[in-house]
Coordinates of C-alpha atoms and ligand atoms in Angstrom, one line a residue:
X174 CA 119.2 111.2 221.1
X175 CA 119.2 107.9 219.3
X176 CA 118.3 106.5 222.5
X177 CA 115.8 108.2 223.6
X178 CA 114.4 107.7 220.4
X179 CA 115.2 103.9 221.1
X180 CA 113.6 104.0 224.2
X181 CA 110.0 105.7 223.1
X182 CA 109.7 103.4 220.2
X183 CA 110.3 100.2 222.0
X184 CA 107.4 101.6 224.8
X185 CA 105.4 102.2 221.8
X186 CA 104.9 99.3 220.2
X187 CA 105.7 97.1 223.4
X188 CA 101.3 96.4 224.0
X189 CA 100.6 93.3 221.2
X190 CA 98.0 91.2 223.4
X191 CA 95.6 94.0 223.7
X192 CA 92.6 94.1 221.7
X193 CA 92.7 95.5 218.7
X194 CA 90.8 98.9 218.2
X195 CA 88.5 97.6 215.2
X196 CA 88.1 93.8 216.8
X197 CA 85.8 95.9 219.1
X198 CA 86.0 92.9 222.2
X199 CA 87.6 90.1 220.2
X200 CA 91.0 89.4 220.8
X201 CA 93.8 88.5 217.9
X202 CA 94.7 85.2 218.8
X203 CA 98.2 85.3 216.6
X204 CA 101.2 86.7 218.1
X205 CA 100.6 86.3 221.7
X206 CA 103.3 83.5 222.9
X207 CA 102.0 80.2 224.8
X208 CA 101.6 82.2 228.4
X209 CA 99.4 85.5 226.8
X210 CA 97.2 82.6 224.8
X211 CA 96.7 80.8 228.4
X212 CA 95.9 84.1 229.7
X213 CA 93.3 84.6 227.0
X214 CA 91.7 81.2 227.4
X215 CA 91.2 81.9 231.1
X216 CA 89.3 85.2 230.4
X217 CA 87.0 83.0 228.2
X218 CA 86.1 80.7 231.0
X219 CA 88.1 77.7 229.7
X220 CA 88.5 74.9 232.4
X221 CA 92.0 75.1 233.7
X222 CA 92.5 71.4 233.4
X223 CA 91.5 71.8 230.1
X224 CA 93.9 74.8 229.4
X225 CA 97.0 72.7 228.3
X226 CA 95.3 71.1 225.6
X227 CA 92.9 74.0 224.3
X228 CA 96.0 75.9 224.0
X229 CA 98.3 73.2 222.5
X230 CA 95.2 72.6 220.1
X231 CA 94.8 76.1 218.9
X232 CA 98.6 76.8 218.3
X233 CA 99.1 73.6 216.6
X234 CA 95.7 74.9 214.0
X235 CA 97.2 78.2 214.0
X236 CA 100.6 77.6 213.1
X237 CA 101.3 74.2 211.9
X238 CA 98.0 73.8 210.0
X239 CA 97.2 77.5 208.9
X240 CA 93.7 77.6 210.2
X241 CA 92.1 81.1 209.0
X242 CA 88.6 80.2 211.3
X243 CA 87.6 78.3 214.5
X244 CA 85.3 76.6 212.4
X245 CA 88.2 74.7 211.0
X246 CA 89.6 73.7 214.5
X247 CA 87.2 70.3 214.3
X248 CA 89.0 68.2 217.5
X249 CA 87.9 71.5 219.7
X250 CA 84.1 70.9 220.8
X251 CA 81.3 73.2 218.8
X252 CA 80.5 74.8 221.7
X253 CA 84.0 75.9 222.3
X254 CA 84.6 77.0 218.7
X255 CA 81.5 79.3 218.9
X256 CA 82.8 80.6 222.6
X257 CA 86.3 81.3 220.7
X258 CA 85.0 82.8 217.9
X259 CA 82.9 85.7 220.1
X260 CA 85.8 86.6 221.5
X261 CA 88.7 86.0 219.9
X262 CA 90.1 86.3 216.4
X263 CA 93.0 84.9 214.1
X264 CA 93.8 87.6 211.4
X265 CA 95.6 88.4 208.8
X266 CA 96.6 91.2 207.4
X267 CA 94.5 92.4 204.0
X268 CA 97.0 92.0 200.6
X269 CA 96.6 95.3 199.2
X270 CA 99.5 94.2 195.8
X271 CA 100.7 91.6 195.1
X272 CA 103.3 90.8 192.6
X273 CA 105.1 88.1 190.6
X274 CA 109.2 89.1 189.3
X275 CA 109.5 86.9 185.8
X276 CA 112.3 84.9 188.2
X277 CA 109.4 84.0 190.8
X278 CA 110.4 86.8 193.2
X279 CA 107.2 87.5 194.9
X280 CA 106.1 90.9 196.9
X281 CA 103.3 91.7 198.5
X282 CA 102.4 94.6 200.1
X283 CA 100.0 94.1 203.1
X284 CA 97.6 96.7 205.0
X285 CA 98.5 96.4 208.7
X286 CA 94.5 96.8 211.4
X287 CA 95.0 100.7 212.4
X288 CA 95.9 101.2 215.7
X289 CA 94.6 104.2 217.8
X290 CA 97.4 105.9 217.4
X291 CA 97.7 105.6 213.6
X292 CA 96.5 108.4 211.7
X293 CA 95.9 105.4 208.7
X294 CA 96.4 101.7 208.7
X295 CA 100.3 101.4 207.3
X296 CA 101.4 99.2 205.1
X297 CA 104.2 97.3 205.1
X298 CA 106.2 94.4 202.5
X299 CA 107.7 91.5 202.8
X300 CA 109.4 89.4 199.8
X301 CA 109.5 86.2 198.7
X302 CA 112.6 84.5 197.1
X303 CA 112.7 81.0 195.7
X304 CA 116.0 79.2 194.7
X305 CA 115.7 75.5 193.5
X306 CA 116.8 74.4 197.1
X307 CA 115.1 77.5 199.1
X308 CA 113.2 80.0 199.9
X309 CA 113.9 83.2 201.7
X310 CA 111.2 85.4 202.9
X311 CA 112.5 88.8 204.2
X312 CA 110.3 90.3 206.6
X313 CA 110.2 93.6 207.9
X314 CA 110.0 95.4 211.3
X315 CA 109.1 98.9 211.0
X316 CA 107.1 101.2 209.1
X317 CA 109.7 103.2 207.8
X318 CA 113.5 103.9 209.9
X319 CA 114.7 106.0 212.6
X320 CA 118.1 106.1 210.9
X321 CA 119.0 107.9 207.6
X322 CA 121.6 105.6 205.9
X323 CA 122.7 107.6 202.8
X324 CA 121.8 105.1 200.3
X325 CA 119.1 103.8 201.7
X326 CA 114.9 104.6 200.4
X327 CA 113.7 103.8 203.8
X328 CA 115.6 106.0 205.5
X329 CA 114.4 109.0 203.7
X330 CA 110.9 108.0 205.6
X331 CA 110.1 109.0 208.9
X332 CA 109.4 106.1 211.3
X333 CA 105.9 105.7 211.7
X334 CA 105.9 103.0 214.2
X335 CA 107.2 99.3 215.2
X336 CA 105.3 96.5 213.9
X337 CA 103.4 94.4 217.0
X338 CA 104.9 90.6 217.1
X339 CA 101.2 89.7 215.4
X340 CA 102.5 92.1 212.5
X341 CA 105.4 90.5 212.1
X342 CA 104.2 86.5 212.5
X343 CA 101.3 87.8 210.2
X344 CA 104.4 88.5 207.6
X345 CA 104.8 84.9 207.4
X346 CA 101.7 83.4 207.8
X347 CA 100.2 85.4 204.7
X348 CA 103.7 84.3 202.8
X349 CA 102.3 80.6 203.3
X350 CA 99.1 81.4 202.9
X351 CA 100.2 83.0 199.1
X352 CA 102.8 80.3 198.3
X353 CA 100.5 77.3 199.3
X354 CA 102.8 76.5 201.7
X355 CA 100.7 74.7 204.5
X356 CA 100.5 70.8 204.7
X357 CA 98.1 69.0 203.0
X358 CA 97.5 72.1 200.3
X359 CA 97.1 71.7 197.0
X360 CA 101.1 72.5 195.1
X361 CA 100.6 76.5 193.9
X362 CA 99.7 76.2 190.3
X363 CA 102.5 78.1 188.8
X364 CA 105.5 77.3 186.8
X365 CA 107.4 80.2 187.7
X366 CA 110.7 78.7 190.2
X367 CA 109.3 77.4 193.0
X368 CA 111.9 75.4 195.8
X369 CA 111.2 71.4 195.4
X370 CA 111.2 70.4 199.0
X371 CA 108.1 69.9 201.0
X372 CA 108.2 73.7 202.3
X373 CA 108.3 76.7 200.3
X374 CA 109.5 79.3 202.8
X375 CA 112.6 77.3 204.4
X376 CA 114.8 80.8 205.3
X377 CA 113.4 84.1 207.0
X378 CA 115.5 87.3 206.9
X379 CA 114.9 90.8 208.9
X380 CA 116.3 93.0 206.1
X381 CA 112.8 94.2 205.1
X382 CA 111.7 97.9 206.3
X383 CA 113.2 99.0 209.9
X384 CA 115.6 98.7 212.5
X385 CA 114.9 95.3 214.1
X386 CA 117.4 95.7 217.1
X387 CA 115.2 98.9 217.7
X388 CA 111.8 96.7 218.2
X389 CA 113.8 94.4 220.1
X390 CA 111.2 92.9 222.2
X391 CA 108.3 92.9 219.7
X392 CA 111.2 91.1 216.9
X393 CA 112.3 88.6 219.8
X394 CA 108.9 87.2 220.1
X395 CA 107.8 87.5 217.0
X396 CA 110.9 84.9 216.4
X397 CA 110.2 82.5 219.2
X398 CA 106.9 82.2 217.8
X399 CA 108.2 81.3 214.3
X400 CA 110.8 79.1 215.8
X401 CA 108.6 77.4 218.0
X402 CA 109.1 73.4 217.5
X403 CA 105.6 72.9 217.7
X404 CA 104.1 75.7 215.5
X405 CA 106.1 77.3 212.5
X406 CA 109.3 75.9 213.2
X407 CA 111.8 77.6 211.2
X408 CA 115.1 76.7 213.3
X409 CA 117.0 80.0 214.3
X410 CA 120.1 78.5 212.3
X411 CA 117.9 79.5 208.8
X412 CA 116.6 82.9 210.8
X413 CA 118.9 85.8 210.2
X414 CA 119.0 89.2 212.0
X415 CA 119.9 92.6 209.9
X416 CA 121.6 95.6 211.8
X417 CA 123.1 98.6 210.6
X418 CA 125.2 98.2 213.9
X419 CA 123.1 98.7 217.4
X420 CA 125.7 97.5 219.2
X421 CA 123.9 97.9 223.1
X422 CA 122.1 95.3 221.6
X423 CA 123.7 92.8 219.4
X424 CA 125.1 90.2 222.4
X425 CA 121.5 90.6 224.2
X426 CA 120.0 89.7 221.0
X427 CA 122.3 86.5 220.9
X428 CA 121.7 85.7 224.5
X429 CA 118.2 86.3 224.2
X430 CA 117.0 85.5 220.6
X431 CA 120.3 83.2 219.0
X432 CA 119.5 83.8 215.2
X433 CA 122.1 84.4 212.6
X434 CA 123.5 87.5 212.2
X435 CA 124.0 90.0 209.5
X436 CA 125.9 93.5 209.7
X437 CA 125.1 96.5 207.1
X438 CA 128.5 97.0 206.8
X439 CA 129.2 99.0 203.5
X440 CA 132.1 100.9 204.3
X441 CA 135.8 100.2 205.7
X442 CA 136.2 103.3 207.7
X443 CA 134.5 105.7 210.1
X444 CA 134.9 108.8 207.8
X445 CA 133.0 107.2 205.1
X446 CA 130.7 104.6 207.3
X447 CA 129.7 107.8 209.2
X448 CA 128.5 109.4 206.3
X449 CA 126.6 106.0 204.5
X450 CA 125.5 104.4 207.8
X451 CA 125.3 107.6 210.7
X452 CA 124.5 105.5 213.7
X453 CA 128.2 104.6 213.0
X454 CA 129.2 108.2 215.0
X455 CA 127.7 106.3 217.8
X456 CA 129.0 103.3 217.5
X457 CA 131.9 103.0 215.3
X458 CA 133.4 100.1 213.3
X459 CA 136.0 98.9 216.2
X460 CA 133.0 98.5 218.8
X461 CA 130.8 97.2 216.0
X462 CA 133.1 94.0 215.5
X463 CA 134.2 93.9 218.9
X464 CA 130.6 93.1 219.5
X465 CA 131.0 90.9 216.6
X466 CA 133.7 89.0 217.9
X467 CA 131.7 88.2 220.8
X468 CA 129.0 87.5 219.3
X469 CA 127.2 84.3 221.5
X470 CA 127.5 80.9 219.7
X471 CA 129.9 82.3 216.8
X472 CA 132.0 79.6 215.1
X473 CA 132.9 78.5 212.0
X474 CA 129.4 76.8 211.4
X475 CA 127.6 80.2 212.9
X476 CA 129.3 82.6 210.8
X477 CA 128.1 86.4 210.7
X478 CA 127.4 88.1 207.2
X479 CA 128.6 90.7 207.0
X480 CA 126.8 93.0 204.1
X481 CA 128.3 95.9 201.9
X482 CA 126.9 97.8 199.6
X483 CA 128.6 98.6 196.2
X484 CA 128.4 102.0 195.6
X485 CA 130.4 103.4 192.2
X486 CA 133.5 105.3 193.2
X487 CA 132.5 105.4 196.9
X488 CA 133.6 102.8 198.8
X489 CA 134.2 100.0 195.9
X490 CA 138.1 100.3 194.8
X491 CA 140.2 97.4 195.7
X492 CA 142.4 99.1 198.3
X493 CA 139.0 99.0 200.3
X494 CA 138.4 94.7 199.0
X495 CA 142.0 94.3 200.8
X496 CA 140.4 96.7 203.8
X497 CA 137.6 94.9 204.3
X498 CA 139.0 91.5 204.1
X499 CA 141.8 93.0 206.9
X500 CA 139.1 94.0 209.1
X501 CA 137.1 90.7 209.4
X502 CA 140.6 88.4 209.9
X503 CA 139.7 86.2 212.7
X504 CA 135.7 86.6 212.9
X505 CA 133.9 83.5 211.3
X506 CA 132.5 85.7 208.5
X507 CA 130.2 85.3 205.1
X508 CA 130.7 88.4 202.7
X509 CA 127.8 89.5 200.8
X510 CA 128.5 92.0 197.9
X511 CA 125.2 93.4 197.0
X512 CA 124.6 95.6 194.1
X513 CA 123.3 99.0 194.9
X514 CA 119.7 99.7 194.2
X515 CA 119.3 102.8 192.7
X516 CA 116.1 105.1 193.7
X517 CA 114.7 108.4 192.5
X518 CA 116.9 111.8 193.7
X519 CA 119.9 108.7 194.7
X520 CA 123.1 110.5 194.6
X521 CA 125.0 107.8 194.6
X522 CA 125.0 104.4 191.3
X523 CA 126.3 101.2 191.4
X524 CA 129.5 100.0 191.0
X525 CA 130.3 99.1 187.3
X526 CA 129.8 95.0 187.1
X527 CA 134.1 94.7 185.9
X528 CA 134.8 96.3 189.3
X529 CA 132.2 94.1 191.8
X530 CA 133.9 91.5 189.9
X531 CA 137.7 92.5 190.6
X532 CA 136.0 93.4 194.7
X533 CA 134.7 90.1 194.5
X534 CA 138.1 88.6 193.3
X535 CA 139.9 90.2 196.0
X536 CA 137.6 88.6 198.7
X537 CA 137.5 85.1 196.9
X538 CA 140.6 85.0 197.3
X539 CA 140.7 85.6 200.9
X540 CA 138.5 82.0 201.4
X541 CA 135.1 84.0 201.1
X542 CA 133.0 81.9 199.2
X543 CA 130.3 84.0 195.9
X544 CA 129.9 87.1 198.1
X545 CA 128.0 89.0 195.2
X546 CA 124.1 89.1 195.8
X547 CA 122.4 88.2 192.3
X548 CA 119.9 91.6 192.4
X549 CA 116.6 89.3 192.4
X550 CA 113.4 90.7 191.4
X551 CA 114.6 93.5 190.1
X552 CA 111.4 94.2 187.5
X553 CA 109.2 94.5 190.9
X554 CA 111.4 96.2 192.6
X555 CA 111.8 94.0 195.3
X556 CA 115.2 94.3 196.7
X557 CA 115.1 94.2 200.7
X558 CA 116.0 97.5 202.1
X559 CA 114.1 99.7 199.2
X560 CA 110.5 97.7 200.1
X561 CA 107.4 99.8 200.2
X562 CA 109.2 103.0 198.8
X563 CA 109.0 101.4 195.7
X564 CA 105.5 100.6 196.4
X565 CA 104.3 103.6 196.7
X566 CA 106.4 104.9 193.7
X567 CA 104.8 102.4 191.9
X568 CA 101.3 103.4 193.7
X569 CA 101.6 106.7 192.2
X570 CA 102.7 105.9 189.1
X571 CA 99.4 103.6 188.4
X572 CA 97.8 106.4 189.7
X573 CA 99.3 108.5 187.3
X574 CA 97.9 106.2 184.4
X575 CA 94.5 105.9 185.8
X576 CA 94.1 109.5 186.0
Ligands
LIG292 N1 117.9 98.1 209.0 C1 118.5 96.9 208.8 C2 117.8 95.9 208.0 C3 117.0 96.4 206.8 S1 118.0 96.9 205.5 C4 119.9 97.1 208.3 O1 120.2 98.2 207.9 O2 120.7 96.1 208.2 C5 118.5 95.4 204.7 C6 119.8 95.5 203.9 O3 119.5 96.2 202.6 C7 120.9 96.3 204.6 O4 122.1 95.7 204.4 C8 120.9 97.6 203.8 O5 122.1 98.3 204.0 C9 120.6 97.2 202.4 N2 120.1 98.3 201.5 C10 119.3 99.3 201.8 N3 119.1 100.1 200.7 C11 119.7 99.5 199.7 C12 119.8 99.8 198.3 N4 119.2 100.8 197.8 N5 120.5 98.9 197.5 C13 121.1 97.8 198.1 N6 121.0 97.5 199.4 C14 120.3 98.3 200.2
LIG293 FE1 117.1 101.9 208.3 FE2 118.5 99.7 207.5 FE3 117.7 101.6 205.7 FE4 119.6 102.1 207.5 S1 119.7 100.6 205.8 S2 117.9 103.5 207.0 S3 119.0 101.0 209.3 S4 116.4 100.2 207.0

């Protein structure tokens, strides 16, 4: 079942490249890799000794500069420019919300172009998170989730589709757009915590809304593009890969893609993974960290995170700590203890704070350095894996006053 559903979704969202119903002609220029922008510039007549450096010109404007116009691309000739801009576009995704956490956790919720087979354009979120020395921006690659983890707001919702690769480059280029994070700009005029190095986004995550091992193809390239030496280039080292536990795919993702990976975890056995995480009665926890184990380029430097959940009275007693810290003996791990985030009609509440910090001892003292994930903008509701859910509970509530 889970595959076939894997298998329709991945040919659904598998056409980025073509135009985009309301461009009318114009082609979005963001998202296609090097050989789809060559294609491009071939159907608009450009020279093909001329093709290396159009193309090298254009990425460089689109990704390293931020360019938003053709206009703006002033070493490519006039002439060229208007040609480009008849038929091609770069576009980014309309901000719909914005908003700012009192600890400079940032969320935005953006209005994805409608495709044909959308019944409206969706909207997805991605979050910004600024330490002193860092920030994280976690990203995500579905509307909504084919699975149902128990605890989970997303996977109440239905999946409406995979995001295209532009989608998901868009995620970040809006982020810099927001967070002034382009060379040359002006710092963002805001004293709220802001990382002090020359970029603002230094870390990506894929633990926003969806599945990402089931867009696999659309996610890969989205990441080369972001990875890309000569564009974005955010190395794959500070790239990391959420999933609840596809295993078919987890050593084709390493082969293929090589980011850092990080495993939903959140329970120590089948019984009880089965019922928080149920793509575990597919795969189960033995194959999950078998494909761990063999996870390509794992070592003590590359280590996988493994996330879990705590979730009061469930799975957060200390017999499971010593479980969980016997399970991952011998896999270069990270542990990351992360608070549950309660949402409307939940049945389940987070772990009392004395007990994550007994867990937490337990693991400490197993060599696993501060496993407990700080909840971080917490008055915007923007922890990753409960994204636009809250949006839209926060939608309706605004509503509610407006009304
Ligand atoms: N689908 C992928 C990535 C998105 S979810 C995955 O499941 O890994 C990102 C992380 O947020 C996952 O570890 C998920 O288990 C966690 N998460 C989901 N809902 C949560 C909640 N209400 N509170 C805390 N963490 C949650
Ligand atoms: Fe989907 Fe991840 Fe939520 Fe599970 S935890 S429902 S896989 S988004």
């Amino acid at each position: 079942m889970v595959d076939q559903l894997d298998m329709a979704i991945q040919e659904a969202g598998s056409n980025p490249g073509k135009a985009p119903a309301d461009l009318g002609p114009r082609v979005s220029l963001t998202g296609l890799d090097r050989s789809e922008l060559d294609a491009e510039l071939v159907n608009l007549g450009i020279a093909p000794k001329q093709l290396r450096m159009r193309r090298n010109q254009i990425w460089n404007w689109i990704y390293v500069k931020g360019a938003l116009d053709f206009d703006e691309m002033t070493d490519i000739s006039k002439a060229a420019r208007s040609q480009l801009a008849s038929r091609c576009a770069i576009e980014r995704p309309e901000i719909t919300t914005e908003q700012i956490s009192t600890d400079g956790t940032r969320k935005w919720l953006l209005r994805l172009r409608q495709q044909a087979t959308d019944k409206k354009a969706p909207e997805v979120e991605c979050v910004y998170i600024p330490e002193i020395d860092r920030g994280t921006l976690c990203i995500s690659s579905q509307v909504g989730c084919t699975l149902n983890c128990s605890f989970c707001h997303t996977g109440t919702q239905r999946l409406v589709r995979n995001l295209t690769a532009e989608e998901i480059v868009a995620q970040v280029l809006v982020a810099r757009d927001q967070l002034h994070d382009w060379p040359g700009q002006e710092p963002l005029n805001d004293r709220r915590l802001i990382p002090e190095g020359p970029r603002k986004i230094t870390n990506i995550v894929l633990m926003g809304m969806g599945e990402p091992l089931y867009n696999f193809d659309n996610v890969r390239k989205a990441i080369e593009i972001i990875s890309d030496n000569e564009g974005i280039s955010l190395s794959k080292r500070r790239i990391t890969l959420s999933t609840s536990g596809i295993v078919s795919q987890i050593g084709r993702w390493g082969d293929e893609a090589g980011t850092m990976l990080a495993i939903s975890l959140h329970a120590t056995r089948d019984d009880l993974r089965n019922e928080l995480v149920p793509i575990n009665t597919k795969w189960p926890i033995k194959e999950l960290l078998d494909a761990c184990r063999n996870y390509p380029g794992l070592s003590n430097a590359r280590r996988i995170t493994f996330e879990y959940v705590m979730l009061k009275g469930v799975n957060d007693s200390l017999s499971d700590a010593r479980e969980l810290v016997r399970l991952l003996a011998g896999i270069p791990a990270k542990i990351n203890l992360i608070p549950f985030n309660p949402w409307p009609g939940t049945r389940y509440e987070c772990s009392d704070w004395e007990q994550i910090e007994k867990f937490a001892a337990i693991v400490n003292r197993a060599g696993y350095a501060s496993p407990v994930r700080t909840p971080r903008g917490r008055d915007i509701f923007a922890a990753c894996g409960q994204l636009k859910s809250d949006s839209e509970r926060l939608a309706a509530r605004a509503r509610a006053v407006a009304e």
